[in-house]
PDB file of C-alpha atoms in Angstrom:
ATOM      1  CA  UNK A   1     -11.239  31.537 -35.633  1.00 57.00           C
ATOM      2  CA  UNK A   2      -7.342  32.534 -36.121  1.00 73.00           C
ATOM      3  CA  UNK A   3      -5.955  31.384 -39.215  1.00 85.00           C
ATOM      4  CA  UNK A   4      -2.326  31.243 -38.114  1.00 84.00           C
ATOM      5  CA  UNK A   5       0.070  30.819 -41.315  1.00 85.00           C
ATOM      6  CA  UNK A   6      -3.038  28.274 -42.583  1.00 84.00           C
ATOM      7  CA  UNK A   7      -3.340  26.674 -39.253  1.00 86.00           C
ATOM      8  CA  UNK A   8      -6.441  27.258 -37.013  1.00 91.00           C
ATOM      9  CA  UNK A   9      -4.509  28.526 -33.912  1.00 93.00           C
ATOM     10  CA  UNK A  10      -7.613  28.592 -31.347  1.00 94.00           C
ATOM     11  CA  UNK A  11      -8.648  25.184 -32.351  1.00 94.00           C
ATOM     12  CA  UNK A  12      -4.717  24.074 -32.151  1.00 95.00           C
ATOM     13  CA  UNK A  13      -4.426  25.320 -28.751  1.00 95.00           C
ATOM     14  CA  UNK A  14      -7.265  24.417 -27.296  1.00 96.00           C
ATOM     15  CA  UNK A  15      -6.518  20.793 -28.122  1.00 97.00           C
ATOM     16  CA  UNK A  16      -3.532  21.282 -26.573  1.00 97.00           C
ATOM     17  CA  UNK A  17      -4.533  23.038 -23.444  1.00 97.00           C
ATOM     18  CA  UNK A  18      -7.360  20.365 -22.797  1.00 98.00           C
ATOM     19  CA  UNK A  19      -4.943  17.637 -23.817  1.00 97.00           C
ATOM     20  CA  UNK A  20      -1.808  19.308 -21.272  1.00 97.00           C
ATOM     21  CA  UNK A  21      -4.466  18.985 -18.365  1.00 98.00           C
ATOM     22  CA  UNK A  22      -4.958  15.883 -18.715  1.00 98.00           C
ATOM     23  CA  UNK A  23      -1.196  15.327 -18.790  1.00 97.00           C
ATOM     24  CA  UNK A  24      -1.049  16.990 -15.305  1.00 97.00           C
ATOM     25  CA  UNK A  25      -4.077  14.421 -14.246  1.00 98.00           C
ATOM     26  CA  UNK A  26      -2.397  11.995 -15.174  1.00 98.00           C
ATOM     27  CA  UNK A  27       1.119  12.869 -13.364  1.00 97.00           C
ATOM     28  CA  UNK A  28      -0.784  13.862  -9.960  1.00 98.00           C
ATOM     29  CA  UNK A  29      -1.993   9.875 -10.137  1.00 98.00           C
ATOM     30  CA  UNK A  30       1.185   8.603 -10.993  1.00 98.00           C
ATOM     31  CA  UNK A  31       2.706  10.699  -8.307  1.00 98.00           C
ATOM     32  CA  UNK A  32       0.133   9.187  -5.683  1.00 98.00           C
ATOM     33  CA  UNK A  33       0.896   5.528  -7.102  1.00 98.00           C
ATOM     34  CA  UNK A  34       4.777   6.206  -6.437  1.00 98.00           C
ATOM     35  CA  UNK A  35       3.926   7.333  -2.859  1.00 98.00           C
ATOM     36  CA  UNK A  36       2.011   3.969  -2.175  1.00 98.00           C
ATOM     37  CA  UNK A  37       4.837   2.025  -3.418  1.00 98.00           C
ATOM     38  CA  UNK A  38       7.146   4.690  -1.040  1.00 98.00           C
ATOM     39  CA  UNK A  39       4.680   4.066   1.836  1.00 97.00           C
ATOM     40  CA  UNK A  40       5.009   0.324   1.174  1.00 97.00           C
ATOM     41  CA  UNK A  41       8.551   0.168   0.873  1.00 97.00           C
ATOM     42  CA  UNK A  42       8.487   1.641   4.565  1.00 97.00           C
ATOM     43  CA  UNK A  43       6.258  -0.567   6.231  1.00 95.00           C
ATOM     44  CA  UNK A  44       9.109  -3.267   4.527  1.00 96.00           C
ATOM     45  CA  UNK A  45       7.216  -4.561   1.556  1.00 97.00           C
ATOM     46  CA  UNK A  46       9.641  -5.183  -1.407  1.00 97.00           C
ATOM     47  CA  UNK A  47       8.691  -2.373  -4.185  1.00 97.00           C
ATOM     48  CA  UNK A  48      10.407  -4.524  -7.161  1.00 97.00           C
ATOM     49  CA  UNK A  49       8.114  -7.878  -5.978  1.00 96.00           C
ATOM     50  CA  UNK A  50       5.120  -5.178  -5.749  1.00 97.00           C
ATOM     51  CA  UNK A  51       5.422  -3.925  -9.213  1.00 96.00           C
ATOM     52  CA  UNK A  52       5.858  -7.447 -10.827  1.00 93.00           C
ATOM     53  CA  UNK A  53       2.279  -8.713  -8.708  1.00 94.00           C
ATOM     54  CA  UNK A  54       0.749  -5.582  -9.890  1.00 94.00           C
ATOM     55  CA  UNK A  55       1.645  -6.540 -13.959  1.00 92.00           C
ATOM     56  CA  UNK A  56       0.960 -10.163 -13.321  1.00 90.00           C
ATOM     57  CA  UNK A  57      -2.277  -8.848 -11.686  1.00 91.00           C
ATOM     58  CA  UNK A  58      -2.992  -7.474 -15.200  1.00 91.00           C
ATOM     59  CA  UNK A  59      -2.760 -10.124 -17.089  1.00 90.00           C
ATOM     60  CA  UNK A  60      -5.821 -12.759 -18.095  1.00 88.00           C
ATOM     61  CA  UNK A  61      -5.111 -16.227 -16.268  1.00 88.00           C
ATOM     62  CA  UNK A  62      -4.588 -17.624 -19.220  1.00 90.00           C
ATOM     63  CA  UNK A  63      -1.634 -15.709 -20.418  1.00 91.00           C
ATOM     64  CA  UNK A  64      -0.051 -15.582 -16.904  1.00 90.00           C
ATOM     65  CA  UNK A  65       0.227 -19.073 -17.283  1.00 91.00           C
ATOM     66  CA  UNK A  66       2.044 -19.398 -20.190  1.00 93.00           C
ATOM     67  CA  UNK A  67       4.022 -16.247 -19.106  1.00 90.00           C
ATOM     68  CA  UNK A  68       5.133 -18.361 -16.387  1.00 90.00           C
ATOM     69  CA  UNK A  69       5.559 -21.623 -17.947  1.00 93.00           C
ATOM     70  CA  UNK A  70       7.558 -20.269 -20.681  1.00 93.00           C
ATOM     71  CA  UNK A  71      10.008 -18.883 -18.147  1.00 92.00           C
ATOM     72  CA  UNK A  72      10.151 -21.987 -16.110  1.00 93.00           C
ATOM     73  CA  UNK A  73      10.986 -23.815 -19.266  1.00 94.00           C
ATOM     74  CA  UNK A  74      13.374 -21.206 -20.106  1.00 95.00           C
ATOM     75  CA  UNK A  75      14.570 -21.393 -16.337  1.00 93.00           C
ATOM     76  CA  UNK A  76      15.339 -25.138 -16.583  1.00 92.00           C
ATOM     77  CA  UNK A  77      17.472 -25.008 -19.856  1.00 92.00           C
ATOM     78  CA  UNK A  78      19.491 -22.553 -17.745  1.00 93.00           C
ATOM     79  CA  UNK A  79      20.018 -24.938 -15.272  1.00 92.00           C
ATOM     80  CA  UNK A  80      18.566 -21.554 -13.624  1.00 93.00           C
ATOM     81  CA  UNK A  81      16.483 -23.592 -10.744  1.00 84.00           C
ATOM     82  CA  UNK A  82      18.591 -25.389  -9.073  1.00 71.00           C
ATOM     83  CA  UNK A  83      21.014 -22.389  -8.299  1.00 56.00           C
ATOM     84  CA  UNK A  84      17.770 -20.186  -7.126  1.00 53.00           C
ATOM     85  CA  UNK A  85      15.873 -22.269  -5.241  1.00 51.00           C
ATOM     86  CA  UNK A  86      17.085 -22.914  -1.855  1.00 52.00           C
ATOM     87  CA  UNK A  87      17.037 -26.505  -1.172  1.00 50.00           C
ATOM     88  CA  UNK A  88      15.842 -28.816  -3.789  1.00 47.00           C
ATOM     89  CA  UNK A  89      13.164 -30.326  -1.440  1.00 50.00           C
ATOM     90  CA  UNK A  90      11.798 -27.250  -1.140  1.00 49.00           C
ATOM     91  CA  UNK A  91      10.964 -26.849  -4.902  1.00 48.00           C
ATOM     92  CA  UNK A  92       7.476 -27.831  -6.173  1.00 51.00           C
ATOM     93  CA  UNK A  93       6.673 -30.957  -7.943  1.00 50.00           C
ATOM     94  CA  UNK A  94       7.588 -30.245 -11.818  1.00 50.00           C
ATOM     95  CA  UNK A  95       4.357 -29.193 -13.614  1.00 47.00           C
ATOM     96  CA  UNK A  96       2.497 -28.123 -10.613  1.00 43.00           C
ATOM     97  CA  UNK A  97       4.718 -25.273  -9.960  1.00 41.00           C
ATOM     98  CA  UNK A  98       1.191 -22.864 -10.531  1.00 43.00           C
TER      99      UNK A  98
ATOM    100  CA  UNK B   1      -3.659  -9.220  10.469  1.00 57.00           C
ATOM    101  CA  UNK B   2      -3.586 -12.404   8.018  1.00 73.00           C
ATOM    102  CA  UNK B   3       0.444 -13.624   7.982  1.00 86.00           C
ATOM    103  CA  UNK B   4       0.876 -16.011   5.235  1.00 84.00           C
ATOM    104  CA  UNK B   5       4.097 -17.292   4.673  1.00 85.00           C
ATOM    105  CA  UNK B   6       5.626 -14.117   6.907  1.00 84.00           C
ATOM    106  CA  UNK B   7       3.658 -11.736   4.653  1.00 86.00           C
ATOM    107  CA  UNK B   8       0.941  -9.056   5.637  1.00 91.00           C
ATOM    108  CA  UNK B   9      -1.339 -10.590   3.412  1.00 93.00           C
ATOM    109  CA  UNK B  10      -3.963  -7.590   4.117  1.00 94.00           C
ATOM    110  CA  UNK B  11      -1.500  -4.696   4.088  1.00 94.00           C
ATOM    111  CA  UNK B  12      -0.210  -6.197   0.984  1.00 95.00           C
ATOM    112  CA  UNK B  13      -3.514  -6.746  -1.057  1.00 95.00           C
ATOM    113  CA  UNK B  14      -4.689  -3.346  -0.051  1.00 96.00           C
ATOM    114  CA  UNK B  15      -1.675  -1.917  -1.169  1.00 97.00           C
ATOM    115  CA  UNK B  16      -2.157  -3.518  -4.793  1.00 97.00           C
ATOM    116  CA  UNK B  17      -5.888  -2.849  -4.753  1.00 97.00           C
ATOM    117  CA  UNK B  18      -4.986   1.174  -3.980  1.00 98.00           C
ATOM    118  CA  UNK B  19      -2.309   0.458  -6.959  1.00 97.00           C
ATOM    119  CA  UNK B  20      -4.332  -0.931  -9.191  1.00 97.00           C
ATOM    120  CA  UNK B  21      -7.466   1.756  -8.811  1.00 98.00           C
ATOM    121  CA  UNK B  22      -4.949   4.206  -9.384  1.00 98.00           C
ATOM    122  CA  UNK B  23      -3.546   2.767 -12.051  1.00 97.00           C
ATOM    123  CA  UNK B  24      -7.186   2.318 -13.835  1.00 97.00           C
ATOM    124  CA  UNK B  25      -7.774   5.738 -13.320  1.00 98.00           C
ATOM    125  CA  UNK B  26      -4.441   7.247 -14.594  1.00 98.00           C
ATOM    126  CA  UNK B  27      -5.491   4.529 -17.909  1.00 97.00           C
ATOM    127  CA  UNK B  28      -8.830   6.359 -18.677  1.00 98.00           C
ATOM    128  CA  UNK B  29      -7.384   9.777 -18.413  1.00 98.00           C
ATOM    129  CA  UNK B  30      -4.538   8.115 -21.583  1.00 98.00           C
ATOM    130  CA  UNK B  31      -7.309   7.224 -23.092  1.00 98.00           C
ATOM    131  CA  UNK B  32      -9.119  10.548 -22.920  1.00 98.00           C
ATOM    132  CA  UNK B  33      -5.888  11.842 -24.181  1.00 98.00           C
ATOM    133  CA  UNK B  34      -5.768   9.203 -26.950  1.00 98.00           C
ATOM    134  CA  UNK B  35      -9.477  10.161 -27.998  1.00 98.00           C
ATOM    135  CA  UNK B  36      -8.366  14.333 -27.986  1.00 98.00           C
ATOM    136  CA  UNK B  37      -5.441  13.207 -30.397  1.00 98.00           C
ATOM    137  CA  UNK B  38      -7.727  11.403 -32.432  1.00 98.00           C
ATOM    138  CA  UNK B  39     -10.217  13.967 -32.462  1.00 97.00           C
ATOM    139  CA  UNK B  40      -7.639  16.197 -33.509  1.00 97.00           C
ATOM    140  CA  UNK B  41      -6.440  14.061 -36.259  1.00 97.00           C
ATOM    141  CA  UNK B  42     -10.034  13.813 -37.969  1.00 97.00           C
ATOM    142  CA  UNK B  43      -9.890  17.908 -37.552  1.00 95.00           C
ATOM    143  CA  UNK B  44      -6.639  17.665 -40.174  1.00 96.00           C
ATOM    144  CA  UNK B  45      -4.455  18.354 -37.165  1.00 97.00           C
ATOM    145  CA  UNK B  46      -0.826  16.379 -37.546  1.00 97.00           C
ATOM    146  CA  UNK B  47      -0.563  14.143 -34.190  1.00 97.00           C
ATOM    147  CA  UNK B  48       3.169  13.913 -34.522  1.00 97.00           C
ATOM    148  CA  UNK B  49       3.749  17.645 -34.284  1.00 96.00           C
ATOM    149  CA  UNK B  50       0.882  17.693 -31.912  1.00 97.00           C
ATOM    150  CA  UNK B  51       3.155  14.998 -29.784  1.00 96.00           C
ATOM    151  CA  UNK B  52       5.944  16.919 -29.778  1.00 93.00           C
ATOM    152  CA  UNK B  53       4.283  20.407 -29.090  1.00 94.00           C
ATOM    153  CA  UNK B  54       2.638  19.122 -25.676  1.00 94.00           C
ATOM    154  CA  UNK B  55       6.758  18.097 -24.867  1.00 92.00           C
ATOM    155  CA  UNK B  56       8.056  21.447 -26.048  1.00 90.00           C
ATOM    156  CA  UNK B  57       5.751  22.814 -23.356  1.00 91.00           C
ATOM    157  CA  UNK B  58       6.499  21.215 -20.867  1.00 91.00           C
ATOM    158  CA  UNK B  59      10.058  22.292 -21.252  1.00 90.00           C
ATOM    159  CA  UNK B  60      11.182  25.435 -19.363  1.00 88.00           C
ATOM    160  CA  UNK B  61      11.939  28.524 -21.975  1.00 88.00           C
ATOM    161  CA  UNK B  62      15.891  28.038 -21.375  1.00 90.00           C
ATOM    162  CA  UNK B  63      16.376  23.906 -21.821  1.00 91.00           C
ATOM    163  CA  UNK B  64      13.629  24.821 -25.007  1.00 90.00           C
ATOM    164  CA  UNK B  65      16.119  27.031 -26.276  1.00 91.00           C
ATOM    165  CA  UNK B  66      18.924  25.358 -25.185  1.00 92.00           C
ATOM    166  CA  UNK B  67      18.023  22.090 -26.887  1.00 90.00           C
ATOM    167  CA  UNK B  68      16.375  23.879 -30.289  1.00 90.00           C
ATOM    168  CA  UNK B  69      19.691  25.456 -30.533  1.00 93.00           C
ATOM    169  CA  UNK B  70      21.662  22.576 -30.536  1.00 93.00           C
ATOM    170  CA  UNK B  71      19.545  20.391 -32.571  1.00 93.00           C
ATOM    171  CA  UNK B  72      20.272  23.754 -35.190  1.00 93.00           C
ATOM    172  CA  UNK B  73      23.577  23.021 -34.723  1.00 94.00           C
ATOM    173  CA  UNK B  74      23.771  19.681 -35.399  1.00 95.00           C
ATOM    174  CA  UNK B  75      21.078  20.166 -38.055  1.00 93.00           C
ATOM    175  CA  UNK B  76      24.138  22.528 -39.895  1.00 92.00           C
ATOM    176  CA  UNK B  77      27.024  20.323 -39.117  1.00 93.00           C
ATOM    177  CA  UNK B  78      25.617  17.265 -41.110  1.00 93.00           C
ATOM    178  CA  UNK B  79      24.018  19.380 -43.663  1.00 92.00           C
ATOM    179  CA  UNK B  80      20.027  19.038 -43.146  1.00 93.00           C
ATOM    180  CA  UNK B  81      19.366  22.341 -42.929  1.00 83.00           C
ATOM    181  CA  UNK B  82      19.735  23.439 -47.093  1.00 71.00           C
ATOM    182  CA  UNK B  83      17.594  19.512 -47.613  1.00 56.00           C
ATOM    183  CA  UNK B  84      15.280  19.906 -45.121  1.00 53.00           C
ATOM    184  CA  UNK B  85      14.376  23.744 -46.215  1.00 51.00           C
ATOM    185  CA  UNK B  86      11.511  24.471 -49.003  1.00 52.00           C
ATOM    186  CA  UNK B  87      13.881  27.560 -50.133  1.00 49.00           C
ATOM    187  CA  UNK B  88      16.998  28.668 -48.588  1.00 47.00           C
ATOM    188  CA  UNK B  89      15.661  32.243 -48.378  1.00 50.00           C
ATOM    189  CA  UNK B  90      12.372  31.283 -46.357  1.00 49.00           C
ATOM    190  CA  UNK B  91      14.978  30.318 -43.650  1.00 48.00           C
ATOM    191  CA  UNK B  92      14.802  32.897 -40.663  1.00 51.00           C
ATOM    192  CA  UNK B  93      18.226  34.618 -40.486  1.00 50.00           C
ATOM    193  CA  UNK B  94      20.980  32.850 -38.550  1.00 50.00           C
ATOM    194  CA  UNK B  95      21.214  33.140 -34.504  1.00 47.00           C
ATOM    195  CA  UNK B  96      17.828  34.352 -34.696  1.00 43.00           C
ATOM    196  CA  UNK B  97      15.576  31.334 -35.053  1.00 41.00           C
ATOM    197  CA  UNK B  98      13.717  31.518 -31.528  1.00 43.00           C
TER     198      UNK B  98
END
């Protein structure tokens, strides 16, 4: 093996080779996700509303409910709601907003 | 089509569901790349320089150059270059670094 000022150049660069096609992988899939969201986006789906779903989505029940909590808390000391929402009557009952 | 509160519900779910296959996918080929890192590390290879290798790469030959010979620049301007340097005579003559 090449012994490249102490470093094992063949092994080096064929870490590197196997690790930069997986980097191209990787973009090729990320470039397919960003068309879907394009694709959605003209069929008049909101992208923004997409991506948040998709990282809720991720989440385990449990911690998307204290996610969400936590900002409705946070949401009321803000006096956040009531500007938001667009009629108060339309608002859930506190506590059962999920 | 299901239209739940004026939403495609089915375009919309299989839009996720595409999303989130994708997504899983593009997450096992990080982790593959995670596992050739670490693989590399237990060989004695340093990850870091590893890291910033695969970037270099990436780069085209004139933004590489471009940005190695400004980072010399600035690396002479505040002085690093005589600290960072096992001997000031190992350093590669001026202008002709790359």
């Amino acid at each position: 093996m090449a012994d490249v000022g102490g470093v094992a150049a063949d092994h080096l660069r064929s870490y590197i080779e196997r690790i930069e096609r997986l980097e191209e992988e990787k973009k090729a899939i990320a470039d397919d996700i960003k068309e879907i969201f394009a694709e959605a986006k003209g069929t008049g789906f909101d992208v923004k509303a997409m991506r948040a779903i998709v990282r809720l989505r991720k989440m385990d029940k449990a911690d998307y409910q204290e996610q969400e909590y936590m900002i409705d808390l946070y949401k009321h000391a803000l006096g956040m709601l009531e500007e938001n929402a667009p009629a108060e009557d339309d608002m859930p009952p506190e506590g059962d907003a999920f």
